[in-house]
Every structure is written in C-alpha cells, then in structure tokens.
Amino acid sequence: DAGVIQSPRHEVTEMGQEVTLRCKPISGHDYLFWYRQTMMRGLELLIYFNNNVPIDDSGMPEDRFSAKMPNASFSTLKIQPSEPRDSAVYFCASLPGTGVMGTDTQYFGPGTRLTVL
Amino acid sequence: SQQGEEDPQALSIQEGENATMNCSYKTSINNLQWYRQNSGRGLVHLILIRSNEREKHSGRLRVTLDTSKKSSSLLITASRAADTASYFCATHPPGGGNKLTFGTGTQLKVEL
C-alpha cells in the first residue's frame, strides 16, 4: 500500500491566489482528516470526513477555506484567496473506521508545505 | 485548541540513555495515543493506552497514564540516534467520534 498521498509536496504562491491541496487516502479507509501545522499553533484539526461526508468542520479558520471529498479516494482543501498567515504544513490523514470508536490509528500523509508570499 | 501540553518542549540526550516525555491534558478521555514525527514527515502512530489502563509496553516504549492527574508519560529506553524526532500525545475524548486533539510536542534529539 502506498499510504496516504498528498500533492503537491511544496507550494509557493502569492497572496490572493487560489491554492488547492490534494489528498488520496488509503484504500478502504472510511475517515479522512485535514490538519494544519505551524510553530505557533501546533497541529490543528481543520475538518474531517466519514464516508465522504463532512462530520466536523469547526476547525476551518475562515470562509476562505473549503474542503471537499467527491469520492472515497480523493479530497481537496482549497484556500481562496490565500494570505501569508496561511503559510503552514497541511497534513491529510486517513483512518480505517473499523475498530472501536477512537481506537483506530490515523495514518498521515507526508504533508504539503505551503508558503504564501 | 490543544488539549495536551508536552513537557519538556525539547530534550537532548546521548545514545543509550533513556528519554522521558510527559503529556498533560485538560478533559476526560477515552484513550491517549502517542505519535512520532520525523523532520519533514507526517506523524506515525506509536502506541495507544486506554483510560482504564495504567501502563503499556511496546518494544523500547513504555507509556503510563494517570487519569487522576490527567497526565501521561512516554519512556524510550536505550535511545538511538534514529529516535530523534518530535513526539506528540493525542487525546480522544468521550463522544469525540474519531477526532483526536494533539498536544504541542516534545522535540527529542539523540546524539551519538
């Protein structure tokens, strides 16, 4: 298994531009999570999906952020328009969802390092 | 918001020594997990301890949990240079679905 795949690995863009981050979860995993990691705020959960349906988006910072999961093998996180304070590493993680709630392991992708100039 | 606070923030030891990291959290939990993050990589799950467990072992890892003090510790014995990484605790609250809240992390450096 290739694990969780994220693209691009690095993204540099200018303020005001639209940014789209992509994630392919591990096949058969029912849950998908988007996190943001910065030095100041640590690792923050932005949103998570169960069977392609958003369950909790309370961590999404602003309306500039949106996430979709059109099918079980693909998710996007979009920032429009981007701002310098959005610079961070964005991680996608997936989880099988077959075990007792809360006991499954989350499998993280390698992350996308976003720099907004 | 972060549920867990790791202590210390950074730790530097010599290869062969033991490393102990602590995690304190604020609300009740169903279980607590520890993850490792190598520089520039995603997090990797290490071990899970349930709220009714007090200690758990996995290889060179030993985790303890004290729910009365809302704290956990991760001990890595006989550390190796390859253990150099950041270590995070993550808590799963009752009724939290499959959502985890991660702590601030401890940066461990193991020197040769």
mmCIF file with all atom_site columns, C-alpha atoms in Angstrom:
data_model
loop_
_atom_site.group_PDB
_atom_site.id
_atom_site.type_symbol
_atom_site.label_atom_id
_atom_site.label_alt_id
_atom_site.label_comp_id
_atom_site.label_asym_id
_atom_site.label_entity_id
_atom_site.label_seq_id
_atom_site.pdbx_PDB_ins_code
_atom_site.Cartn_x
_atom_site.Cartn_y
_atom_site.Cartn_z
_atom_site.occupancy
_atom_site.B_iso_or_equiv
_atom_site.pdbx_formal_charge
_atom_site.auth_seq_id
_atom_site.auth_comp_id
_atom_site.auth_asym_id
_atom_site.auth_atom_id
_atom_site.pdbx_PDB_model_num
ATOM 1   C CA . ASP A 1 1   ? 0.000   0.000  0.000  1.00 0.00 ? 1   ASP A CA 1
ATOM 2   C CA . ALA A 1 2   ? 1.329   3.429  -0.954 1.00 0.00 ? 2   ALA A CA 1
ATOM 3   C CA . GLY A 1 3   ? -0.015  5.095  2.149  1.00 0.00 ? 3   GLY A CA 1
ATOM 4   C CA . VAL A 1 4   ? -1.722  8.474  2.174  1.00 0.00 ? 4   VAL A CA 1
ATOM 5   C CA . ILE A 1 5   ? -0.671  10.512 -0.845 1.00 0.00 ? 5   ILE A CA 1
ATOM 6   C CA . GLN A 1 6   ? -0.619  14.279 -0.866 1.00 0.00 ? 6   GLN A CA 1
ATOM 7   C CA . SER A 1 7   ? 0.152   16.701 -3.640 1.00 0.00 ? 7   SER A CA 1
ATOM 8   C CA . PRO A 1 8   ? 1.860   18.964 -4.187 1.00 0.00 ? 8   PRO A CA 1
ATOM 9   C CA . ARG A 1 9   ? 4.600   18.460 -1.589 1.00 0.00 ? 9   ARG A CA 1
ATOM 10  C CA . HIS A 1 10  ? 5.579   22.098 -1.775 1.00 0.00 ? 10  HIS A CA 1
ATOM 11  C CA . GLU A 1 11  ? 3.573   25.077 -2.935 1.00 0.00 ? 11  GLU A CA 1
ATOM 12  C CA . VAL A 1 12  ? 4.707   28.663 -3.134 1.00 0.00 ? 12  VAL A CA 1
ATOM 13  C CA . THR A 1 13  ? 2.145   31.209 -4.145 1.00 0.00 ? 13  THR A CA 1
ATOM 14  C CA . GLU A 1 14  ? 1.405   34.886 -3.886 1.00 0.00 ? 14  GLU A CA 1
ATOM 15  C CA . MET A 1 15  ? -1.139  36.467 -1.625 1.00 0.00 ? 15  MET A CA 1
ATOM 16  C CA . GLY A 1 16  ? -4.575  36.497 -3.162 1.00 0.00 ? 16  GLY A CA 1
ATOM 17  C CA . GLN A 1 17  ? -4.073  33.410 -5.298 1.00 0.00 ? 17  GLN A CA 1
ATOM 18  C CA . GLU A 1 18  ? -6.177  30.288 -5.020 1.00 0.00 ? 18  GLU A CA 1
ATOM 19  C CA . VAL A 1 19  ? -4.457  27.224 -3.607 1.00 0.00 ? 19  VAL A CA 1
ATOM 20  C CA . THR A 1 20  ? -5.688  23.646 -3.910 1.00 0.00 ? 20  THR A CA 1
ATOM 21  C CA . LEU A 1 21  ? -4.179  20.839 -1.888 1.00 0.00 ? 21  LEU A CA 1
ATOM 22  C CA . ARG A 1 22  ? -4.954  17.237 -2.758 1.00 0.00 ? 22  ARG A CA 1
ATOM 23  C CA . CYS A 1 23  ? -5.137  14.028 -0.804 1.00 0.00 ? 23  CYS A CA 1
ATOM 24  C CA . LYS A 1 24  ? -5.639  10.385 -1.655 1.00 0.00 ? 24  LYS A CA 1
ATOM 25  C CA . PRO A 1 25  ? -6.409  8.325  1.459  1.00 0.00 ? 25  PRO A CA 1
ATOM 26  C CA . ILE A 1 26  ? -5.502  4.708  1.981  1.00 0.00 ? 26  ILE A CA 1
ATOM 27  C CA . SER A 1 27  ? -7.916  2.483  0.100  1.00 0.00 ? 27  SER A CA 1
ATOM 28  C CA . GLY A 1 28  ? -10.689 1.177  2.320  1.00 0.00 ? 28  GLY A CA 1
ATOM 29  C CA . HIS A 1 29  ? -10.321 3.848  4.989  1.00 0.00 ? 29  HIS A CA 1
ATOM 30  C CA . ASP A 1 30  ? -13.618 5.451  5.924  1.00 0.00 ? 30  ASP A CA 1
ATOM 31  C CA . TYR A 1 31  ? -12.294 8.603  7.579  1.00 0.00 ? 31  TYR A CA 1
ATOM 32  C CA . LEU A 1 32  ? -10.223 11.460 6.230  1.00 0.00 ? 32  LEU A CA 1
ATOM 33  C CA . PHE A 1 33  ? -8.762  14.322 8.244  1.00 0.00 ? 33  PHE A CA 1
ATOM 34  C CA . TRP A 1 34  ? -7.153  17.618 7.257  1.00 0.00 ? 34  TRP A CA 1
ATOM 35  C CA . TYR A 1 35  ? -4.695  19.210 9.693  1.00 0.00 ? 35  TYR A CA 1
ATOM 36  C CA . ARG A 1 36  ? -2.586  22.337 9.673  1.00 0.00 ? 36  ARG A CA 1
ATOM 37  C CA . GLN A 1 37  ? 0.757   22.520 11.495 1.00 0.00 ? 37  GLN A CA 1
ATOM 38  C CA . THR A 1 38  ? 2.568   25.714 12.438 1.00 0.00 ? 38  THR A CA 1
ATOM 39  C CA . MET A 1 39  ? 5.195   26.526 15.017 1.00 0.00 ? 39  MET A CA 1
ATOM 40  C CA . MET A 1 40  ? 2.865   28.907 16.789 1.00 0.00 ? 40  MET A CA 1
ATOM 41  C CA . ARG A 1 41  ? -0.303  26.816 16.920 1.00 0.00 ? 41  ARG A CA 1
ATOM 42  C CA . GLY A 1 42  ? 0.980   23.284 16.629 1.00 0.00 ? 42  GLY A CA 1
ATOM 43  C CA . LEU A 1 43  ? -1.152  20.659 14.890 1.00 0.00 ? 43  LEU A CA 1
ATOM 44  C CA . GLU A 1 44  ? -4.754  21.760 14.393 1.00 0.00 ? 44  GLU A CA 1
ATOM 45  C CA . LEU A 1 45  ? -7.605  19.692 13.023 1.00 0.00 ? 45  LEU A CA 1
ATOM 46  C CA . LEU A 1 46  ? -9.380  21.625 10.284 1.00 0.00 ? 46  LEU A CA 1
ATOM 47  C CA . ILE A 1 47  ? -12.067 19.204 9.138  1.00 0.00 ? 47  ILE A CA 1
ATOM 48  C CA . TYR A 1 48  ? -12.789 15.521 8.916  1.00 0.00 ? 48  TYR A CA 1
ATOM 49  C CA . PHE A 1 49  ? -14.974 13.317 6.752  1.00 0.00 ? 49  PHE A CA 1
ATOM 50  C CA . ASN A 1 50  ? -16.654 9.981  7.293  1.00 0.00 ? 50  ASN A CA 1
ATOM 51  C CA . ASN A 1 51  ? -17.676 8.106  4.143  1.00 0.00 ? 51  ASN A CA 1
ATOM 52  C CA . ASN A 1 52  ? -17.135 11.294 2.130  1.00 0.00 ? 52  ASN A CA 1
ATOM 53  C CA . VAL A 1 53  ? -19.447 13.358 4.346  1.00 0.00 ? 53  VAL A CA 1
ATOM 54  C CA . PRO A 1 54  ? -18.027 16.252 6.391  1.00 0.00 ? 54  PRO A CA 1
ATOM 55  C CA . ILE A 1 55  ? -18.549 15.488 10.066 1.00 0.00 ? 55  ILE A CA 1
ATOM 56  C CA . ASP A 1 56  ? -16.807 18.319 11.869 1.00 0.00 ? 56  ASP A CA 1
ATOM 57  C CA . ASP A 1 57  ? -15.543 21.470 10.198 1.00 0.00 ? 57  ASP A CA 1
ATOM 58  C CA . SER A 1 58  ? -15.300 23.558 13.356 1.00 0.00 ? 58  SER A CA 1
ATOM 59  C CA . GLY A 1 59  ? -11.547 23.904 12.877 1.00 0.00 ? 59  GLY A CA 1
ATOM 60  C CA . MET A 1 60  ? -11.796 25.555 9.484  1.00 0.00 ? 60  MET A CA 1
ATOM 61  C CA . PRO A 1 61  ? -10.436 29.014 10.210 1.00 0.00 ? 61  PRO A CA 1
ATOM 62  C CA . GLU A 1 62  ? -12.423 31.138 7.792  1.00 0.00 ? 62  GLU A CA 1
ATOM 63  C CA . ASP A 1 63  ? -14.707 31.081 4.807  1.00 0.00 ? 63  ASP A CA 1
ATOM 64  C CA . ARG A 1 64  ? -11.616 31.308 2.656  1.00 0.00 ? 64  ARG A CA 1
ATOM 65  C CA . PHE A 1 65  ? -11.042 27.647 3.448  1.00 0.00 ? 65  PHE A CA 1
ATOM 66  C CA . SER A 1 66  ? -13.160 24.899 1.925  1.00 0.00 ? 66  SER A CA 1
ATOM 67  C CA . ALA A 1 67  ? -12.781 21.136 1.704  1.00 0.00 ? 67  ALA A CA 1
ATOM 68  C CA . LYS A 1 68  ? -14.480 18.539 -0.437 1.00 0.00 ? 68  LYS A CA 1
ATOM 69  C CA . MET A 1 69  ? -14.450 14.808 -0.754 1.00 0.00 ? 69  MET A CA 1
ATOM 70  C CA . PRO A 1 70  ? -16.210 13.900 -4.003 1.00 0.00 ? 70  PRO A CA 1
ATOM 71  C CA . ASN A 1 71  ? -15.407 10.205 -3.645 1.00 0.00 ? 71  ASN A CA 1
ATOM 72  C CA . ALA A 1 72  ? -13.724 7.749  -1.304 1.00 0.00 ? 72  ALA A CA 1
ATOM 73  C CA . SER A 1 73  ? -10.326 8.118  -2.927 1.00 0.00 ? 73  SER A CA 1
ATOM 74  C CA . PHE A 1 74  ? -9.906  11.859 -3.234 1.00 0.00 ? 74  PHE A CA 1
ATOM 75  C CA . SER A 1 75  ? -10.185 15.028 -1.182 1.00 0.00 ? 75  SER A CA 1
ATOM 76  C CA . THR A 1 76  ? -9.221  18.644 -1.719 1.00 0.00 ? 76  THR A CA 1
ATOM 77  C CA . LEU A 1 77  ? -8.564  21.551 0.593  1.00 0.00 ? 77  LEU A CA 1
ATOM 78  C CA . LYS A 1 78  ? -8.915  24.905 -1.096 1.00 0.00 ? 78  LYS A CA 1
ATOM 79  C CA . ILE A 1 79  ? -7.851  28.326 0.126  1.00 0.00 ? 79  ILE A CA 1
ATOM 80  C CA . GLN A 1 80  ? -9.238  31.267 -1.797 1.00 0.00 ? 80  GLN A CA 1
ATOM 81  C CA . PRO A 1 81  ? -7.864  33.897 -1.545 1.00 0.00 ? 81  PRO A CA 1
ATOM 82  C CA . SER A 1 82  ? -4.667  32.845 0.196  1.00 0.00 ? 82  SER A CA 1
ATOM 83  C CA . GLU A 1 83  ? -2.908  35.049 2.751  1.00 0.00 ? 83  GLU A CA 1
ATOM 84  C CA . PRO A 1 84  ? 0.630   34.949 4.209  1.00 0.00 ? 84  PRO A CA 1
ATOM 85  C CA . ARG A 1 85  ? -0.728  33.727 7.559  1.00 0.00 ? 85  ARG A CA 1
ATOM 86  C CA . ASP A 1 86  ? -1.951  30.582 5.801  1.00 0.00 ? 86  ASP A CA 1
ATOM 87  C CA . SER A 1 87  ? 1.676   29.504 5.409  1.00 0.00 ? 87  SER A CA 1
ATOM 88  C CA . ALA A 1 88  ? 1.968   26.152 7.148  1.00 0.00 ? 88  ALA A CA 1
ATOM 89  C CA . VAL A 1 89  ? 2.334   22.451 6.561  1.00 0.00 ? 89  VAL A CA 1
ATOM 90  C CA . TYR A 1 90  ? -1.000  20.846 5.747  1.00 0.00 ? 90  TYR A CA 1
ATOM 91  C CA . PHE A 1 91  ? -1.434  17.169 6.515  1.00 0.00 ? 91  PHE A CA 1
ATOM 92  C CA . CYS A 1 92  ? -4.034  14.735 5.390  1.00 0.00 ? 92  CYS A CA 1
ATOM 93  C CA . ALA A 1 93  ? -4.651  11.578 7.424  1.00 0.00 ? 93  ALA A CA 1
ATOM 94  C CA . SER A 1 94  ? -6.944  8.612  6.996  1.00 0.00 ? 94  SER A CA 1
ATOM 95  C CA . LEU A 1 95  ? -8.304  6.050  9.404  1.00 0.00 ? 95  LEU A CA 1
ATOM 96  C CA . PRO A 1 96  ? -9.953  2.672  8.799  1.00 0.00 ? 96  PRO A CA 1
ATOM 97  C CA . GLY A 1 97  ? -13.019 3.227  10.967 1.00 0.00 ? 97  GLY A CA 1
ATOM 98  C CA . THR A 1 98  ? -13.490 -0.467 11.572 1.00 0.00 ? 98  THR A CA 1
ATOM 99  C CA . GLY A 1 99  ? -12.441 -0.575 15.214 1.00 0.00 ? 99  GLY A CA 1
ATOM 100 C CA . VAL A 1 100 ? -13.996 0.753  18.365 1.00 0.00 ? 100 VAL A CA 1
ATOM 101 C CA . MET A 1 101 ? -14.574 4.492  18.015 1.00 0.00 ? 101 MET A CA 1
ATOM 102 C CA . GLY A 1 102 ? -11.429 6.403  18.837 1.00 0.00 ? 102 GLY A CA 1
ATOM 103 C CA . THR A 1 103 ? -9.105  3.405  18.927 1.00 0.00 ? 103 THR A CA 1
ATOM 104 C CA . ASP A 1 104 ? -8.070  3.281  15.299 1.00 0.00 ? 104 ASP A CA 1
ATOM 105 C CA . THR A 1 105 ? -4.720  4.577  14.164 1.00 0.00 ? 105 THR A CA 1
ATOM 106 C CA . GLN A 1 106 ? -4.561  7.653  11.999 1.00 0.00 ? 106 GLN A CA 1
ATOM 107 C CA . TYR A 1 107 ? -2.220  7.323  9.031  1.00 0.00 ? 107 TYR A CA 1
ATOM 108 C CA . PHE A 1 108 ? -0.668  10.588 7.965  1.00 0.00 ? 108 PHE A CA 1
ATOM 109 C CA . GLY A 1 109 ? 0.484   11.699 4.559  1.00 0.00 ? 109 GLY A CA 1
ATOM 110 C CA . PRO A 1 110 ? 3.834   13.451 4.063  1.00 0.00 ? 110 PRO A CA 1
ATOM 111 C CA . GLY A 1 111 ? 2.238   16.894 4.098  1.00 0.00 ? 111 GLY A CA 1
ATOM 112 C CA . THR A 1 112 ? 2.162   19.895 1.791  1.00 0.00 ? 112 THR A CA 1
ATOM 113 C CA . ARG A 1 113 ? 4.368   22.791 2.776  1.00 0.00 ? 113 ARG A CA 1
ATOM 114 C CA . LEU A 1 114 ? 2.532   25.950 1.731  1.00 0.00 ? 114 LEU A CA 1
ATOM 115 C CA . THR A 1 115 ? 4.243   29.308 1.543  1.00 0.00 ? 115 THR A CA 1
ATOM 116 C CA . VAL A 1 116 ? 2.155   32.366 0.736  1.00 0.00 ? 116 VAL A CA 1
ATOM 117 C CA . LEU A 1 117 ? 4.240   35.398 -0.136 1.00 0.00 ? 117 LEU A CA 1
ATOM 118 C CA . SER B 2 1   ? -7.327  24.315 20.612 1.00 0.00 ? 1   SER B CA 1
ATOM 119 C CA . GLN B 2 2   ? -4.721  21.971 22.018 1.00 0.00 ? 2   GLN B CA 1
ATOM 120 C CA . GLN B 2 3   ? -5.742  19.505 24.645 1.00 0.00 ? 3   GLN B CA 1
ATOM 121 C CA . GLY B 2 4   ? -2.289  18.241 25.538 1.00 0.00 ? 4   GLY B CA 1
ATOM 122 C CA . GLU B 2 5   ? 0.810   20.020 26.677 1.00 0.00 ? 5   GLU B CA 1
ATOM 123 C CA . GLU B 2 6   ? 4.050   18.118 26.383 1.00 0.00 ? 6   GLU B CA 1
ATOM 124 C CA . ASP B 2 7   ? 6.941   18.619 28.707 1.00 0.00 ? 7   ASP B CA 1
ATOM 125 C CA . PRO B 2 8   ? 9.745   19.264 28.078 1.00 0.00 ? 8   PRO B CA 1
ATOM 126 C CA . GLN B 2 9   ? 9.447   21.147 24.799 1.00 0.00 ? 9   GLN B CA 1
ATOM 127 C CA . ALA B 2 10  ? 12.909  19.938 23.840 1.00 0.00 ? 10  ALA B CA 1
ATOM 128 C CA . LEU B 2 11  ? 15.156  17.183 25.131 1.00 0.00 ? 11  LEU B CA 1
ATOM 129 C CA . SER B 2 12  ? 18.711  16.306 24.182 1.00 0.00 ? 12  SER B CA 1
ATOM 130 C CA . ILE B 2 13  ? 20.324  13.071 25.350 1.00 0.00 ? 13  ILE B CA 1
ATOM 131 C CA . GLN B 2 14  ? 23.146  10.726 24.474 1.00 0.00 ? 14  GLN B CA 1
ATOM 132 C CA . GLU B 2 15  ? 22.598  7.484  22.634 1.00 0.00 ? 15  GLU B CA 1
ATOM 133 C CA . GLY B 2 16  ? 21.899  4.683  25.062 1.00 0.00 ? 16  GLY B CA 1
ATOM 134 C CA . GLU B 2 17  ? 20.214  6.908  27.633 1.00 0.00 ? 17  GLU B CA 1
ATOM 135 C CA . ASN B 2 18  ? 16.523  6.811  28.410 1.00 0.00 ? 18  ASN B CA 1
ATOM 136 C CA . ALA B 2 19  ? 14.203  9.600  27.315 1.00 0.00 ? 19  ALA B CA 1
ATOM 137 C CA . THR B 2 20  ? 11.064  10.542 29.206 1.00 0.00 ? 20  THR B CA 1
ATOM 138 C CA . MET B 2 21  ? 8.390   12.847 27.847 1.00 0.00 ? 21  MET B CA 1
ATOM 139 C CA . ASN B 2 22  ? 5.295   13.949 29.684 1.00 0.00 ? 22  ASN B CA 1
ATOM 140 C CA . CYS B 2 23  ? 1.860   14.979 28.497 1.00 0.00 ? 23  CYS B CA 1
ATOM 141 C CA . SER B 2 24  ? -0.803  16.758 30.491 1.00 0.00 ? 24  SER B CA 1
ATOM 142 C CA . TYR B 2 25  ? -4.352  17.183 29.270 1.00 0.00 ? 25  TYR B CA 1
ATOM 143 C CA . LYS B 2 26  ? -7.435  19.033 30.417 1.00 0.00 ? 26  LYS B CA 1
ATOM 144 C CA . THR B 2 27  ? -10.598 16.992 29.968 1.00 0.00 ? 27  THR B CA 1
ATOM 145 C CA . SER B 2 28  ? -11.616 13.398 30.487 1.00 0.00 ? 28  SER B CA 1
ATOM 146 C CA . ILE B 2 29  ? -10.512 10.932 27.825 1.00 0.00 ? 29  ILE B CA 1
ATOM 147 C CA . ASN B 2 30  ? -11.355 7.532  26.397 1.00 0.00 ? 30  ASN B CA 1
ATOM 148 C CA . ASN B 2 31  ? -7.789  6.888  25.396 1.00 0.00 ? 31  ASN B CA 1
ATOM 149 C CA . LEU B 2 32  ? -4.493  8.594  24.725 1.00 0.00 ? 32  LEU B CA 1
ATOM 150 C CA . GLN B 2 33  ? -2.165  7.944  21.822 1.00 0.00 ? 33  GLN B CA 1
ATOM 151 C CA . TRP B 2 34  ? 1.467   8.828  21.153 1.00 0.00 ? 34  TRP B CA 1
ATOM 152 C CA . TYR B 2 35  ? 2.766   9.718  17.710 1.00 0.00 ? 35  TYR B CA 1
ATOM 153 C CA . ARG B 2 36  ? 6.225   10.402 16.347 1.00 0.00 ? 36  ARG B CA 1
ATOM 154 C CA . GLN B 2 37  ? 7.114   12.902 13.643 1.00 0.00 ? 37  GLN B CA 1
ATOM 155 C CA . ASN B 2 38  ? 10.444  12.822 11.903 1.00 0.00 ? 38  ASN B CA 1
ATOM 156 C CA . SER B 2 39  ? 11.612  16.096 10.426 1.00 0.00 ? 39  SER B CA 1
ATOM 157 C CA . GLY B 2 40  ? 9.727   16.936 7.251  1.00 0.00 ? 40  GLY B CA 1
ATOM 158 C CA . ARG B 2 41  ? 7.438   13.911 7.516  1.00 0.00 ? 41  ARG B CA 1
ATOM 159 C CA . GLY B 2 42  ? 3.944   13.060 8.652  1.00 0.00 ? 42  GLY B CA 1
ATOM 160 C CA . LEU B 2 43  ? 3.095   11.660 12.065 1.00 0.00 ? 43  LEU B CA 1
ATOM 161 C CA . VAL B 2 44  ? 3.398   7.965  12.782 1.00 0.00 ? 44  VAL B CA 1
ATOM 162 C CA . HIS B 2 45  ? 1.363   6.178  15.447 1.00 0.00 ? 45  HIS B CA 1
ATOM 163 C CA . LEU B 2 46  ? 3.398   4.593  18.247 1.00 0.00 ? 46  LEU B CA 1
ATOM 164 C CA . ILE B 2 47  ? 1.069   3.330  20.945 1.00 0.00 ? 47  ILE B CA 1
ATOM 165 C CA . LEU B 2 48  ? -2.414  3.700  22.404 1.00 0.00 ? 48  LEU B CA 1
ATOM 166 C CA . ILE B 2 49  ? -3.357  3.445  26.059 1.00 0.00 ? 49  ILE B CA 1
ATOM 167 C CA . ARG B 2 50  ? -6.955  3.240  27.200 1.00 0.00 ? 50  ARG B CA 1
ATOM 168 C CA . SER B 2 51  ? -8.333  5.211  30.122 1.00 0.00 ? 51  SER B CA 1
ATOM 169 C CA . ASN B 2 52  ? -8.658  2.043  32.217 1.00 0.00 ? 52  ASN B CA 1
ATOM 170 C CA . GLU B 2 53  ? -5.032  1.088  31.677 1.00 0.00 ? 53  GLU B CA 1
ATOM 171 C CA . ARG B 2 54  ? -2.150  2.384  33.748 1.00 0.00 ? 54  ARG B CA 1
ATOM 172 C CA . GLU B 2 55  ? 0.844   1.146  31.804 1.00 0.00 ? 55  GLU B CA 1
ATOM 173 C CA . LYS B 2 56  ? 1.599   -0.300 28.419 1.00 0.00 ? 56  LYS B CA 1
ATOM 174 C CA . HIS B 2 57  ? 4.736   -1.529 26.695 1.00 0.00 ? 57  HIS B CA 1
ATOM 175 C CA . SER B 2 58  ? 5.755   -1.840 23.078 1.00 0.00 ? 58  SER B CA 1
ATOM 176 C CA . GLY B 2 59  ? 9.356   -2.745 22.370 1.00 0.00 ? 59  GLY B CA 1
ATOM 177 C CA . ARG B 2 60  ? 11.524  0.010  23.849 1.00 0.00 ? 60  ARG B CA 1
ATOM 178 C CA . LEU B 2 61  ? 8.486   2.165  24.562 1.00 0.00 ? 61  LEU B CA 1
ATOM 179 C CA . ARG B 2 62  ? 6.713   2.356  27.888 1.00 0.00 ? 62  ARG B CA 1
ATOM 180 C CA . VAL B 2 63  ? 3.643   4.513  28.356 1.00 0.00 ? 63  VAL B CA 1
ATOM 181 C CA . THR B 2 64  ? 1.948   5.316  31.627 1.00 0.00 ? 64  THR B CA 1
ATOM 182 C CA . LEU B 2 65  ? -1.373  7.015  32.210 1.00 0.00 ? 65  LEU B CA 1
ATOM 183 C CA . ASP B 2 66  ? -2.641  8.669  35.372 1.00 0.00 ? 66  ASP B CA 1
ATOM 184 C CA . THR B 2 67  ? -6.213  9.796  34.775 1.00 0.00 ? 67  THR B CA 1
ATOM 185 C CA . SER B 2 68  ? -6.482  11.336 38.242 1.00 0.00 ? 68  SER B CA 1
ATOM 186 C CA . LYS B 2 69  ? -3.668  13.715 37.347 1.00 0.00 ? 69  LYS B CA 1
ATOM 187 C CA . LYS B 2 70  ? -4.662  13.910 33.695 1.00 0.00 ? 70  LYS B CA 1
ATOM 188 C CA . SER B 2 71  ? -1.155  13.057 32.617 1.00 0.00 ? 71  SER B CA 1
ATOM 189 C CA . SER B 2 72  ? 0.767   10.504 30.619 1.00 0.00 ? 72  SER B CA 1
ATOM 190 C CA . SER B 2 73  ? 4.416   9.775  30.093 1.00 0.00 ? 73  SER B CA 1
ATOM 191 C CA . LEU B 2 74  ? 6.336   8.146  27.276 1.00 0.00 ? 74  LEU B CA 1
ATOM 192 C CA . LEU B 2 75  ? 9.614   6.472  28.099 1.00 0.00 ? 75  LEU B CA 1
ATOM 193 C CA . ILE B 2 76  ? 12.019  5.415  25.369 1.00 0.00 ? 76  ILE B CA 1
ATOM 194 C CA . THR B 2 77  ? 14.688  3.114  26.735 1.00 0.00 ? 77  THR B CA 1
ATOM 195 C CA . ALA B 2 78  ? 18.191  2.683  25.322 1.00 0.00 ? 78  ALA B CA 1
ATOM 196 C CA . SER B 2 79  ? 17.671  5.526  22.863 1.00 0.00 ? 79  SER B CA 1
ATOM 197 C CA . ARG B 2 80  ? 19.205  5.523  19.405 1.00 0.00 ? 80  ARG B CA 1
ATOM 198 C CA . ALA B 2 81  ? 20.071  8.327  17.015 1.00 0.00 ? 81  ALA B CA 1
ATOM 199 C CA . ALA B 2 82  ? 17.139  7.158  14.883 1.00 0.00 ? 82  ALA B CA 1
ATOM 200 C CA . ASP B 2 83  ? 14.775  8.077  17.727 1.00 0.00 ? 83  ASP B CA 1
ATOM 201 C CA . THR B 2 84  ? 15.497  11.747 17.027 1.00 0.00 ? 84  THR B CA 1
ATOM 202 C CA . ALA B 2 85  ? 12.075  13.197 16.238 1.00 0.00 ? 85  ALA B CA 1
ATOM 203 C CA . SER B 2 86  ? 9.173   15.126 17.719 1.00 0.00 ? 86  SER B CA 1
ATOM 204 C CA . TYR B 2 87  ? 6.761   13.201 19.895 1.00 0.00 ? 87  TYR B CA 1
ATOM 205 C CA . PHE B 2 88  ? 3.113   14.133 20.323 1.00 0.00 ? 88  PHE B CA 1
ATOM 206 C CA . CYS B 2 89  ? 0.398   12.910 22.598 1.00 0.00 ? 89  CYS B CA 1
ATOM 207 C CA . ALA B 2 90  ? -3.140  12.875 21.261 1.00 0.00 ? 90  ALA B CA 1
ATOM 208 C CA . THR B 2 91  ? -6.288  12.524 23.299 1.00 0.00 ? 91  THR B CA 1
ATOM 209 C CA . HIS B 2 92  ? -9.629  11.059 22.372 1.00 0.00 ? 92  HIS B CA 1
ATOM 210 C CA . PRO B 2 93  ? -12.465 12.455 24.486 1.00 0.00 ? 93  PRO B CA 1
ATOM 211 C CA . PRO B 2 94  ? -15.715 10.605 25.255 1.00 0.00 ? 94  PRO B CA 1
ATOM 212 C CA . GLY B 2 95  ? -18.210 11.231 22.483 1.00 0.00 ? 95  GLY B CA 1
ATOM 213 C CA . GLY B 2 96  ? -15.487 12.638 20.283 1.00 0.00 ? 96  GLY B CA 1
ATOM 214 C CA . GLY B 2 97  ? -16.096 10.307 17.364 1.00 0.00 ? 97  GLY B CA 1
ATOM 215 C CA . ASN B 2 98  ? -12.762 9.517  15.769 1.00 0.00 ? 98  ASN B CA 1
ATOM 216 C CA . LYS B 2 99  ? -11.430 13.000 16.403 1.00 0.00 ? 99  LYS B CA 1
ATOM 217 C CA . LEU B 2 100 ? -8.088  13.398 18.182 1.00 0.00 ? 100 LEU B CA 1
ATOM 218 C CA . THR B 2 101 ? -6.638  16.502 19.766 1.00 0.00 ? 101 THR B CA 1
ATOM 219 C CA . PHE B 2 102 ? -2.864  16.720 19.580 1.00 0.00 ? 102 PHE B CA 1
ATOM 220 C CA . GLY B 2 103 ? -0.505  18.226 22.106 1.00 0.00 ? 103 GLY B CA 1
ATOM 221 C CA . THR B 2 104 ? 2.295   20.652 21.498 1.00 0.00 ? 104 THR B CA 1
ATOM 222 C CA . GLY B 2 105 ? 5.018   18.039 21.113 1.00 0.00 ? 105 GLY B CA 1
ATOM 223 C CA . THR B 2 106 ? 8.459   17.311 22.534 1.00 0.00 ? 106 THR B CA 1
ATOM 224 C CA . GLN B 2 107 ? 11.494  17.589 20.268 1.00 0.00 ? 107 GLN B CA 1
ATOM 225 C CA . LEU B 2 108 ? 13.898  14.786 21.116 1.00 0.00 ? 108 LEU B CA 1
ATOM 226 C CA . LYS B 2 109 ? 17.476  14.810 19.906 1.00 0.00 ? 109 LYS B CA 1
ATOM 227 C CA . VAL B 2 110 ? 19.609  11.732 20.478 1.00 0.00 ? 110 VAL B CA 1
ATOM 228 C CA . GLU B 2 111 ? 23.279  12.391 19.954 1.00 0.00 ? 111 GLU B CA 1
ATOM 229 C CA . LEU B 2 112 ? 25.957  9.835  19.138 1.00 0.00 ? 112 LEU B CA 1
#
